[in-house]
Coordinates of C-alpha atoms in Angstrom, one line a residue:
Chain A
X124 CA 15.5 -14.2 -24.2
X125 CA 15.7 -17.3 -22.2
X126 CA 13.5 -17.5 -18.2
X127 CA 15.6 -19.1 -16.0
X128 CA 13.9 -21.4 -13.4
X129 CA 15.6 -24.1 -11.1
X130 CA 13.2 -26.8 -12.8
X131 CA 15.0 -25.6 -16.1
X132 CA 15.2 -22.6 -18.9
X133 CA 12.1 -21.5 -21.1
X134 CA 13.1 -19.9 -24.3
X135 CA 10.5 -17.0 -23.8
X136 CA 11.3 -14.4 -27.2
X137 CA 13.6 -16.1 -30.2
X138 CA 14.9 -13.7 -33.2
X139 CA 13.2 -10.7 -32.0
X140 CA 14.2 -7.5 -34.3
X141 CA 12.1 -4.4 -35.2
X142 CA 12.3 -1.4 -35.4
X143 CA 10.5 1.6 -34.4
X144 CA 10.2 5.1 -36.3
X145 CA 10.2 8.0 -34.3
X146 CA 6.7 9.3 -33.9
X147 CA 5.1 6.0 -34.7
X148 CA 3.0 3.8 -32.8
X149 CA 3.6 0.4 -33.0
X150 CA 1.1 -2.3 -31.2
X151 CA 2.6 -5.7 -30.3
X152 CA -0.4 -8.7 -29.8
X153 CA 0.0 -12.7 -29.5
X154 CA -1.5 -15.5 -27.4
X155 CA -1.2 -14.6 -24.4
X156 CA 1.4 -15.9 -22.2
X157 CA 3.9 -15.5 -25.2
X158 CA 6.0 -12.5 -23.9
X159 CA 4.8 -9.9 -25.0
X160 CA 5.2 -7.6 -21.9
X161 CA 9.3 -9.4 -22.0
X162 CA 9.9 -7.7 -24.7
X163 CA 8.8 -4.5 -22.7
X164 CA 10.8 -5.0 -19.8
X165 CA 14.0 -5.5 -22.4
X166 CA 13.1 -2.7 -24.2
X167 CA 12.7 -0.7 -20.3
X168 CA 16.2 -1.6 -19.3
X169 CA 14.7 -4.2 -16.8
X170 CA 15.5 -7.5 -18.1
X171 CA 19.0 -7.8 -19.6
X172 CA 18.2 -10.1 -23.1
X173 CA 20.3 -13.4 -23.0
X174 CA 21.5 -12.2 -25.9
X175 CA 21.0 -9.0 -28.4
X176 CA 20.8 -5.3 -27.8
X177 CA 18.1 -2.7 -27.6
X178 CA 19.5 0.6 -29.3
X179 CA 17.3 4.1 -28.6
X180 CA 19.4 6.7 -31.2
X181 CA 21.9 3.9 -31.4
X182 CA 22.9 4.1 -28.1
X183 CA 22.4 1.2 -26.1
X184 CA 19.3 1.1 -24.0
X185 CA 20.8 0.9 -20.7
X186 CA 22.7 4.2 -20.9
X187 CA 19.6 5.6 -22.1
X188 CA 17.2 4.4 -19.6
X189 CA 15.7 7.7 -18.4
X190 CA 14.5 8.3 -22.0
X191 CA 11.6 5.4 -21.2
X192 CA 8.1 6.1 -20.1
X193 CA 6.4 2.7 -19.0
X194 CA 2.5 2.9 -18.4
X195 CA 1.2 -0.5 -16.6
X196 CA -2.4 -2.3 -17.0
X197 CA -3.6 -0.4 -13.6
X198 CA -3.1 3.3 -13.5
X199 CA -0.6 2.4 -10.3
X200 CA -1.3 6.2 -9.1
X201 CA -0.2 6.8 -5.3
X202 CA -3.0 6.8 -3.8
X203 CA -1.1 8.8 -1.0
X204 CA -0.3 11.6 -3.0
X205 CA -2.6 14.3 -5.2
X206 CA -2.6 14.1 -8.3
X207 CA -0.2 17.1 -9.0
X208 CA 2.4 15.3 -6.6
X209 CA 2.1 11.9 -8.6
X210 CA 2.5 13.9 -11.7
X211 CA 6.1 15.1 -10.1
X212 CA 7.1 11.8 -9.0
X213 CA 9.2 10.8 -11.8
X214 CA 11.2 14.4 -11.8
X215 CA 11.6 14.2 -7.5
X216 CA 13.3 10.9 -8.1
X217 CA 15.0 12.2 -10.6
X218 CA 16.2 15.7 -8.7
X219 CA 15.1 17.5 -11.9
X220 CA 12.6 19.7 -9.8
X221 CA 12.7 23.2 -11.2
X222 CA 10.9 25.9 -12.0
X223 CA 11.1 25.7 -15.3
X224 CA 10.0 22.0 -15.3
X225 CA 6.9 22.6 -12.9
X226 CA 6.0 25.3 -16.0
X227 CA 6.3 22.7 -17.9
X228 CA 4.0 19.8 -16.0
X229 CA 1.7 22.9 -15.1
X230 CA 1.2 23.4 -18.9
X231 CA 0.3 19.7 -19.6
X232 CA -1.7 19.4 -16.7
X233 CA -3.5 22.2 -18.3
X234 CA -3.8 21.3 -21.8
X235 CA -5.6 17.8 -20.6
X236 CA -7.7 19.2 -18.3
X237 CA -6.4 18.1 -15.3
X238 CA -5.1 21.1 -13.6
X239 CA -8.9 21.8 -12.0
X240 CA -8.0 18.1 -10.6
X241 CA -4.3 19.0 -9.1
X242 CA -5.1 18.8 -5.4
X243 CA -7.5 15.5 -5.7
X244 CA -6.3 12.4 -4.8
X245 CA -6.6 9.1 -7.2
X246 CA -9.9 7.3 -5.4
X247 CA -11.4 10.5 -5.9
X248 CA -11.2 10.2 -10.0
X249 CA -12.4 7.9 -12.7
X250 CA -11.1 5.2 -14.1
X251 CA -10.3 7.0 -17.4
X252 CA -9.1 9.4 -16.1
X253 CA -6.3 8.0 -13.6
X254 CA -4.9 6.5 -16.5
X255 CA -4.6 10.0 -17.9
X256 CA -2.8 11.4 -14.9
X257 CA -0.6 8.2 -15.1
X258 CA 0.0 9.4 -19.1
X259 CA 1.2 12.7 -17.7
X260 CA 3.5 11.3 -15.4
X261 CA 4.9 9.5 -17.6
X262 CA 5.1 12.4 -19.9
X263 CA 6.4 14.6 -17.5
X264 CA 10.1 13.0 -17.3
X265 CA 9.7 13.6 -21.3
X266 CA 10.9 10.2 -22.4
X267 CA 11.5 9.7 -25.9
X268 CA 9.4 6.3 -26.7
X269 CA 6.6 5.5 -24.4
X270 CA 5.9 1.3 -23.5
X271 CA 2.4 0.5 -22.6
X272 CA 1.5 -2.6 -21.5
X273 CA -2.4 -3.5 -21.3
X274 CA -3.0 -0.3 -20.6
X275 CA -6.7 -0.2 -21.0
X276 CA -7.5 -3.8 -20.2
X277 CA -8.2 -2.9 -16.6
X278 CA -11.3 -0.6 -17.7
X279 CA -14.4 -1.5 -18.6
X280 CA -15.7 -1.4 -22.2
X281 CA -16.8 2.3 -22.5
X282 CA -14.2 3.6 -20.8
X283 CA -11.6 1.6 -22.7
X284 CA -13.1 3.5 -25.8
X285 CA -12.8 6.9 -24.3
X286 CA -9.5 6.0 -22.6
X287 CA -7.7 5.0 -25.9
X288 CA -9.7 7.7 -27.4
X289 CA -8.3 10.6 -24.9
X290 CA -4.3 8.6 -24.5
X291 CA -3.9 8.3 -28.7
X292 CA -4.7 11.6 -28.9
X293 CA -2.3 13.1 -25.8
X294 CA 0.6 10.7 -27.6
X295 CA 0.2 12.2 -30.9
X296 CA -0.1 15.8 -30.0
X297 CA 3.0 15.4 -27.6
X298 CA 4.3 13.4 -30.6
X299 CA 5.8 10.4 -28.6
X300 CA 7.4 7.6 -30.3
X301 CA 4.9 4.6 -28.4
X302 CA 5.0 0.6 -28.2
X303 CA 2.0 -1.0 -27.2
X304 CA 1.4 -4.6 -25.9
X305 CA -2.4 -5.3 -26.1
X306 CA -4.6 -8.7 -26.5
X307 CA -7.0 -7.0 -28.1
X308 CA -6.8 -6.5 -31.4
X309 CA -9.4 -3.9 -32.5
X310 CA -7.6 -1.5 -29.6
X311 CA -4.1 -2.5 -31.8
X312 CA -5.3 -1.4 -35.4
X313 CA -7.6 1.7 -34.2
X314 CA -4.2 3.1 -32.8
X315 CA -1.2 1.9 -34.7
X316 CA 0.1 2.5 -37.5
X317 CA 1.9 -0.8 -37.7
X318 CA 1.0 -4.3 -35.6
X319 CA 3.6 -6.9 -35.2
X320 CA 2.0 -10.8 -34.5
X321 CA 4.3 -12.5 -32.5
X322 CA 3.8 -16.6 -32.3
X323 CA 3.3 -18.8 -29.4
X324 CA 6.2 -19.4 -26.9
X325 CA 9.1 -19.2 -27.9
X326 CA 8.0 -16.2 -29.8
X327 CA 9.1 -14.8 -33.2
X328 CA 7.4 -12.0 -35.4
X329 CA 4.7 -13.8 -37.0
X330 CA 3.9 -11.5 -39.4
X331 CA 4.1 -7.6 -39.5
X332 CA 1.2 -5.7 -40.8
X333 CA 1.1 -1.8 -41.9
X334 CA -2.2 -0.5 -41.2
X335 CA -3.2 2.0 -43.2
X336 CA -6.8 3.0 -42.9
X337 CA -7.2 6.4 -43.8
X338 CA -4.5 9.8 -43.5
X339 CA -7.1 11.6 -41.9
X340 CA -8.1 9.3 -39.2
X341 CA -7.6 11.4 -36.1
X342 CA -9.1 8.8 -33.7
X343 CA -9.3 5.3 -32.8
X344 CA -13.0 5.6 -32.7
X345 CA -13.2 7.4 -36.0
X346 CA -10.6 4.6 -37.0
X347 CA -13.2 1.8 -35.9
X348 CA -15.7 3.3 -38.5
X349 CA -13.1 2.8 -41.5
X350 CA -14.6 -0.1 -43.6
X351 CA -11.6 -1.4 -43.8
X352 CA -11.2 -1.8 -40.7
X353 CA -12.7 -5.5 -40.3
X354 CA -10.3 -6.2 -42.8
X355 CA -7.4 -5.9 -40.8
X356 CA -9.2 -7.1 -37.8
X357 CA -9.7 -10.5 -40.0
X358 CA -5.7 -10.5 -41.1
X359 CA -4.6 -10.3 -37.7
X360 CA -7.3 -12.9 -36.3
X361 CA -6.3 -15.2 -38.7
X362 CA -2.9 -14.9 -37.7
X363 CA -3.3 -15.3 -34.3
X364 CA -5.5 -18.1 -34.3
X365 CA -4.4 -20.8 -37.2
X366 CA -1.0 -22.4 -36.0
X367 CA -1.9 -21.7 -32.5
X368 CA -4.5 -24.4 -32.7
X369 CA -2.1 -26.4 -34.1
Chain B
X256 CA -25.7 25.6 3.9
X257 CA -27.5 23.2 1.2
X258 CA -30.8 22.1 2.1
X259 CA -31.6 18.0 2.1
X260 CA -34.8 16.5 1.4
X261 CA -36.8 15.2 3.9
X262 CA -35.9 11.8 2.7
X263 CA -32.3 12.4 3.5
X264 CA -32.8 14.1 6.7
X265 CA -34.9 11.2 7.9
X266 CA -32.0 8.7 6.8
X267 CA -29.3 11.3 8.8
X268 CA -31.8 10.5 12.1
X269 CA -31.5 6.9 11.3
X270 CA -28.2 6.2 11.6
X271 CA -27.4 8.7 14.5
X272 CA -30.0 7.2 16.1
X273 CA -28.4 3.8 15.7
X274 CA -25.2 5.1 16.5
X275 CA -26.8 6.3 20.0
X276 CA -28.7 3.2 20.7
X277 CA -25.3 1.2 20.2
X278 CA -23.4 3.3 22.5
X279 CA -26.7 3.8 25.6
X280 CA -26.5 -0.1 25.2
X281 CA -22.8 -0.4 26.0
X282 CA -22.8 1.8 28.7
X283 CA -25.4 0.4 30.1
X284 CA -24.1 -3.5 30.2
X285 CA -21.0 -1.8 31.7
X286 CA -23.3 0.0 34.6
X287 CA -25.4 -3.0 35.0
X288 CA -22.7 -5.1 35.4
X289 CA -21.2 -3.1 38.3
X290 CA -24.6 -2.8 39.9
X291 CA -24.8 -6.8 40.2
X292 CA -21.5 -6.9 41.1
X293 CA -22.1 -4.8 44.4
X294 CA -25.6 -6.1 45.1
X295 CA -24.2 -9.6 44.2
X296 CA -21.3 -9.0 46.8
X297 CA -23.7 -6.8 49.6
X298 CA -26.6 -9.9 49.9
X299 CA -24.0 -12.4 49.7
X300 CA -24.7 -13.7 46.5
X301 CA -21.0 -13.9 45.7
X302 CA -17.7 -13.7 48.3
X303 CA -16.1 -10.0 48.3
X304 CA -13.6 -11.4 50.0
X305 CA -12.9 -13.4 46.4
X306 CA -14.5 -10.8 44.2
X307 CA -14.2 -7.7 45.8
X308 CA -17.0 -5.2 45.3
X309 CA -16.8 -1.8 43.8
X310 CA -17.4 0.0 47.0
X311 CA -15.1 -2.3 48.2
X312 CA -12.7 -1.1 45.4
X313 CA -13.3 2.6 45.4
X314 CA -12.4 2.3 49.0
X315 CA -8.7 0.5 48.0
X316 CA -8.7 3.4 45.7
X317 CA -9.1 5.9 48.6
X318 CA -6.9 4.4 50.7
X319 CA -3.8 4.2 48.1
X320 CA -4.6 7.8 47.2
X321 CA -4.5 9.3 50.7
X322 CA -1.2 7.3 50.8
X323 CA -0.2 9.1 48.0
X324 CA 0.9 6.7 45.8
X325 CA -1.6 6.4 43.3
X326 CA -0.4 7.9 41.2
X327 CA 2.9 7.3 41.4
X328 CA 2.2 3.9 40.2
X329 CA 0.0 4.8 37.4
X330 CA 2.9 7.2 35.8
X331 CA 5.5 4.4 36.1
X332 CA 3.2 2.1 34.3
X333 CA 1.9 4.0 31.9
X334 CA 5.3 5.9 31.2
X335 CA 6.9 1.9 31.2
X336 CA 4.6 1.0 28.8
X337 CA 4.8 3.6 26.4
X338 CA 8.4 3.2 26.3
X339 CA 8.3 -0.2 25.2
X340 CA 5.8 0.7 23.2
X341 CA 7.8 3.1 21.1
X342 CA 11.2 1.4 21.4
X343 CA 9.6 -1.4 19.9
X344 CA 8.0 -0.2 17.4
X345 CA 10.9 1.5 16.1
X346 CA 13.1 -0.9 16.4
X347 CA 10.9 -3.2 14.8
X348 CA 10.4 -0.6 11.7
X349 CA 14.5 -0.3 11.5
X350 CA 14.9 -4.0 11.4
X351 CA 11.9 -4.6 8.9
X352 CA 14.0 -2.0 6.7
X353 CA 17.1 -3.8 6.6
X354 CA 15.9 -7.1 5.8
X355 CA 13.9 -5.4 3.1
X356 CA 16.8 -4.0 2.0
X357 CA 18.7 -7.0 1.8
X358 CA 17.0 -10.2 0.3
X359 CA 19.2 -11.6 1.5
X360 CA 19.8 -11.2 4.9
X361 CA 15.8 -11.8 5.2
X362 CA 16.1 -15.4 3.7
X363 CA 19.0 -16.3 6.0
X364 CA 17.0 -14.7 9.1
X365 CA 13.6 -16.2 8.4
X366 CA 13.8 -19.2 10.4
X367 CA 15.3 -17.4 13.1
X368 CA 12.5 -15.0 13.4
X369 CA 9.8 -18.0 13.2
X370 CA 11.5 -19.5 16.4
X371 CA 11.6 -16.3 18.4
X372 CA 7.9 -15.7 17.3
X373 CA 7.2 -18.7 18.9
X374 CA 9.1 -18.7 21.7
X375 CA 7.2 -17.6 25.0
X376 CA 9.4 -14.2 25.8
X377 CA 9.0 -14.7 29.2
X378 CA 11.0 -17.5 29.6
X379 CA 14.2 -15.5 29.0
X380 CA 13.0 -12.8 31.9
X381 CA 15.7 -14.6 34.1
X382 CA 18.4 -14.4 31.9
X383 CA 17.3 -10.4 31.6
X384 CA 17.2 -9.5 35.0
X385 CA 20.6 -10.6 35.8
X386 CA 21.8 -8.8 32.0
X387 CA 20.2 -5.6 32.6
X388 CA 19.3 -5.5 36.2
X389 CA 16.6 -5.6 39.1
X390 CA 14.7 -2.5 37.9
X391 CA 12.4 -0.6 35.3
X392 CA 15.1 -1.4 32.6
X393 CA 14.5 -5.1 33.0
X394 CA 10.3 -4.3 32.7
X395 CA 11.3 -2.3 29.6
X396 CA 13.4 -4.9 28.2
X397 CA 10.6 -7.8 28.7
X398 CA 7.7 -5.3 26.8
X399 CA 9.7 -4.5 23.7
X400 CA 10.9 -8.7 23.3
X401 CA 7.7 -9.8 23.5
X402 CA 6.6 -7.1 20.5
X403 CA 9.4 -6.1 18.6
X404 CA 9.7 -9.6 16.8
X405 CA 5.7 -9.5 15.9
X406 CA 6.7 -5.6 14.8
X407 CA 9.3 -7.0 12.3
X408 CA 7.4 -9.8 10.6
X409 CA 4.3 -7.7 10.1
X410 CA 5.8 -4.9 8.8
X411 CA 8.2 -6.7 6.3
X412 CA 5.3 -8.3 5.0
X413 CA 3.5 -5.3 4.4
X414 CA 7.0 -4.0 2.6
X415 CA 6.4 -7.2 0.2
X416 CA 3.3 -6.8 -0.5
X417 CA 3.6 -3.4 -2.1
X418 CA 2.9 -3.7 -6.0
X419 CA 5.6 -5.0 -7.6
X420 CA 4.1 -3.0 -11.2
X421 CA 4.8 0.4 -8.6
X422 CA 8.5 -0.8 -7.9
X423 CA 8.8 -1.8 -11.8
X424 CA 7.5 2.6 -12.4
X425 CA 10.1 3.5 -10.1
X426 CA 13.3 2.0 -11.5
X427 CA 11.6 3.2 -14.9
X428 CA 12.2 6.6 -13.5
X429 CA 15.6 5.7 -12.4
X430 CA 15.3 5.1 -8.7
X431 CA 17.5 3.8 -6.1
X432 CA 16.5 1.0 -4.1
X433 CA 16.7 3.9 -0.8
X434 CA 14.8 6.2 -3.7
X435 CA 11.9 3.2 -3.5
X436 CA 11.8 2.6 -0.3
X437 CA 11.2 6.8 0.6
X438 CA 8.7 7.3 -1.8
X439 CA 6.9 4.3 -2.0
X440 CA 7.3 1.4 0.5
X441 CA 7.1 3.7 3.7
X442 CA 4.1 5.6 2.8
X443 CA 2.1 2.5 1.3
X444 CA 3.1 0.4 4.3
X445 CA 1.7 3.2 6.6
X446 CA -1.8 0.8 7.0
X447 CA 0.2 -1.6 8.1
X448 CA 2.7 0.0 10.4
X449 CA -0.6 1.5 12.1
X450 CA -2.4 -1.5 12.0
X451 CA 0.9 -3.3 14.0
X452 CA 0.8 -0.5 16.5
X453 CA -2.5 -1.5 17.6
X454 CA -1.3 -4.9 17.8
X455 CA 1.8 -3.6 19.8
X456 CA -0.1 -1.6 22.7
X457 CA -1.5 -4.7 23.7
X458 CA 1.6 -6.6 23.8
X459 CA 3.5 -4.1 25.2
X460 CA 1.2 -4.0 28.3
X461 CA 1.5 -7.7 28.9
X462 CA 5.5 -7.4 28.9
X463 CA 5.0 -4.3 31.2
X464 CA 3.1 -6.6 33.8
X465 CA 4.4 -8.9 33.4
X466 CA 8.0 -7.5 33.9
X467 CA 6.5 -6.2 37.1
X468 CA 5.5 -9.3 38.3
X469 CA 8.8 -10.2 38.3
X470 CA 11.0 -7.3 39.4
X471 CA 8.9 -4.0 40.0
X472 CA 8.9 -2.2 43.8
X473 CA 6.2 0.1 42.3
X474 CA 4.0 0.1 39.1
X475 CA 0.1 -1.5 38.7
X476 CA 1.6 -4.9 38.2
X477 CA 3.2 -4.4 41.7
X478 CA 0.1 -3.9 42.8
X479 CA -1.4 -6.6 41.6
X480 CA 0.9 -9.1 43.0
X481 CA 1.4 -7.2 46.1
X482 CA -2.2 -7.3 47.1
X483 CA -2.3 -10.9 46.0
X484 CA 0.1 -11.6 48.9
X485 CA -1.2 -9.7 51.5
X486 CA -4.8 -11.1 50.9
X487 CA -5.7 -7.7 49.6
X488 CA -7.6 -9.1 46.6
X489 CA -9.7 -5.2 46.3
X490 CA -6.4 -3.9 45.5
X491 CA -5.9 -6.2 42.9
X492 CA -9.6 -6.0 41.3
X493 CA -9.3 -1.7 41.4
X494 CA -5.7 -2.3 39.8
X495 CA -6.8 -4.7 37.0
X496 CA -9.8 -1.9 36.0
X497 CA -7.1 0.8 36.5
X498 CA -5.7 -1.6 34.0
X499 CA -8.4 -1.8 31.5
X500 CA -9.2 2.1 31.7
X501 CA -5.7 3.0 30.5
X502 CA -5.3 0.2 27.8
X503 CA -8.4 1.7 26.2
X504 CA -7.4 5.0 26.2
X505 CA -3.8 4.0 24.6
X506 CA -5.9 2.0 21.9
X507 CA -8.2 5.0 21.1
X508 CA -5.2 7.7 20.9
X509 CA -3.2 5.0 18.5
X510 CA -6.8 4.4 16.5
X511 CA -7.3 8.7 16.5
X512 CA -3.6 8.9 15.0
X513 CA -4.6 6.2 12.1
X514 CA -7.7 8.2 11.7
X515 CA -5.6 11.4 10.6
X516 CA -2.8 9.6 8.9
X517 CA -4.7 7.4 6.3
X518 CA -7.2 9.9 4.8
X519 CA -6.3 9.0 1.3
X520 CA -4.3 6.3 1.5
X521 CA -7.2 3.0 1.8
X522 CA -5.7 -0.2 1.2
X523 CA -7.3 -0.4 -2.2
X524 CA -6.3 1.0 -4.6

């Protein structure tokens, strides 16, 4: 992927190629400023790729771009709207309004404990959880993979916890293929099963690393407690850090 | 009803209190000032025949009212200046649309719209009157030039400066550009188009008068320069307040409006 500018071209992503199991949760980190989020908006539909292709059920992405659910650093709510409305959003603009897919968002607003919340409007709720209504509407066009892109870095510490806590759980219970972009990388092992490094500008896939902490681990918090945990923490730091420095 | 603590109920007195003292205060500067004025003028302090007095005034007032014209002139002022007021305004939001809607147009118009922000309106009231005529359209013509081209500018650059990360959602979901503009850039630039009306009921009197003073057989800005010429400066000094009353009230019914159309929707996020 090369940025165009009138002062000249800056190779942003080189040799980029992964892919992504359905159902799995892949986390993305680098220095910043390597393009990270690029290779979200590529994978989105947003930026076409100088060259290369993005295939969802090998079908080229742009055919397939109602299929993606993007959820940004800020919640980006409406702050005009309740938070029922901003949950419909996605299917209005879509004319996909129905009953049967009102059921439907009814039914996930209830199962997160949100539906008590329908009529408030954003500034009336937490940080935490404004980014779970923003989860549900992304979920409610039912896209196949979901991109996040910083999506806790906005909170503050305790809430970031809780936040990843509450969104890894909604993903895996919906079952949503995910890609996250993060700079933090204990929020990147306590939720993937599989972190890709990518190098300084113009980025390539450092290194990819399978994390495997435990079968069992339901939660990223539960996941922090693994004593392997620092392990992989390490791997990845070292990663990041050495030839960056260089 | 829930019962506060006495803590509470004494901070509730507090500010109303406040609130009060603010307001006595301001009305009483205003009274004051009026009871100078007519002392001032009685004892010979100041000329009435230069300032006028406000018994001086309420007799103009009288005499304009027996004549029955009073109100007359009031209703084509006011109904002048409303019309402006809205024609401007929504021309200005139509035009802010289309440019948003094409970049392009926008970059070729920019510097056009700089130079007719700074051009003094008035100037082209010549070229109007002999255009459109000796008559109210003229006036109406003058009010919405001199607003509609601060209308445009603040308004498209409330239209940019909608989240660009809400635009990105949007297209995510498959939206059109009219899509965006319906769901989101309307209703997040509604601070803004509010905040421009304000601007606009100002501006819209000044073209109003000042279209008056140029063409008008009736209207407060008749007035004005009518009792300019005959000597009659009362008639001007009870116009100008006539003036002042009605510009307020405009202002508070556009500032009630914004009141009920941004509950939820604060600037902030």
């Amino acid at each position: 992927m090369n940025y165009h500018t009138i002062k000249g071209e800056t190779e942003a992503l080189k040799d980029i190629s992964f892919n992504v199991d359905p159902g799995e949760f892949v986390s993305i980190v680098g220095p910043s400023g390597c393009g990270k989020s690029t290779i979200l908006n590529i994978i989105a539909g947003l930026l076409t790729p100088s060259n290369g292709e993005v295939l969802v059920d090998n079908t080229p992405i742009n055919k397939s771009l109602l299929k993606i659910g993007y959820m940004f650093q800020k919640d980006q709510l409406f702050q005009w709207l309740s938070v029922l409305d901003n949950v419909l959003l996605g299917l209005k603009v879509q004319n996909r309004i129905t009953n049967n897919t009102k059921d439907k968002i009814k039914e996930l607003l209830i199962t997160y404990d949100l539906w008590d919340f329908r009529d408030y409007y954003p500034n009336q709720l937490s940080g935490g959880m404004r980014q779970r209504v923003a989860l549900i509407r992304t979920l409610a066009i039912d896209p196949t993979i979901l991109l996040l892109d910083e999506p806790f870095s906005a909170l503050d510490y305790q809430s970031r916890l809780n936040a990843s806590d509450e969104i890894y759980k909604i993903i895996k219970n919906e079952n949503k293929t995910a890609i996250m972009v993060t700079h933090d990388i204990a929020e990147a092992i306590s939720m993937s099963n599989r972190v890709l490094v990518l190098s300084m500008r113009p980025a390539f896939i450092k290194k990819e690393i399978q994390i495997d902490l435990c079968e069992k681990c339901e939660s990223p918090l539960k996941s922090r407690e693994n004593p392997n945990f620092s392990f992989f923490f390490n791997t990845i730091w070292k990663e990041m850090d050495l030839s960056d420095k260089l | 009803m829930t019962n506060y603590s006495l803590e509470h109920q004494n901070y509730v007195d507090k500010v109303q209190k406040e609130k009060r003292k603010v307001i006595i205060t301001r009305l009483l500067i205003l009274i004051a000032l009026f009871v100078f004025w007519e002392v001032a003028g009685n004892v010979g302090l100041i000329d009435p025949f230069l300032t006028s007095t406000p018994s001086r005034m309420y007799k103009s007032l009288l005499k304009i009212y027996s004549e029955g014209t009073l109100f007359k002139h009031i209703l084509v002022t006011c109904g002048e200046t409303i019309l402006g007021f809205l024609l401007s305004t929504i021309l200005g939001t139509i035009i802010a649309i289309l440019l948003w809607m094409s970049d392009f147009a926008s970059k070729v118009l920019d510097p056009y719209l700089v130079v007719l922000n700074a051009l003094p309106k008035v100037a082209l009231a010549p070229i109007i009157i002999f255009w459109v005529g000796n008559g109210i359209s003229a006036i109406i013509f003058i009010a919405i030039l001199i607003s509609i081209v601060v209308t445009v500018i603040n308004i498209l650059n409330g239209f940019k400066e909608v989240d660009l990360d809400k635009i990105k959602l949007l297209k995510t979901f498959g939206a059109s550009k009219l899509q965006i503009l319906y769901y989101l850039i309307i209703p997040a630039t509604i601070p803004t188009i509010i905040s421009s009306l304000k601007i606009n009921v100002g501006l819209s009197w000044v073209g109003v008068i000042m279209g008056e003073f140029l063409v008008a057989k009736e209207g407060l800005g008749f007035l004005i320069i009518f009792g300019g010429q005959i000597s009659q400066l009362d008639m001007v000094m009870m116009s100008i307040i006539i003036l002042c009353i009605l510009a307020f009230l405009m202002y508070e019914i556009v500032a009630i409006l914004e009141k009920k159309l941004i509950k939820h929707n604060s600037l902030k996020n």
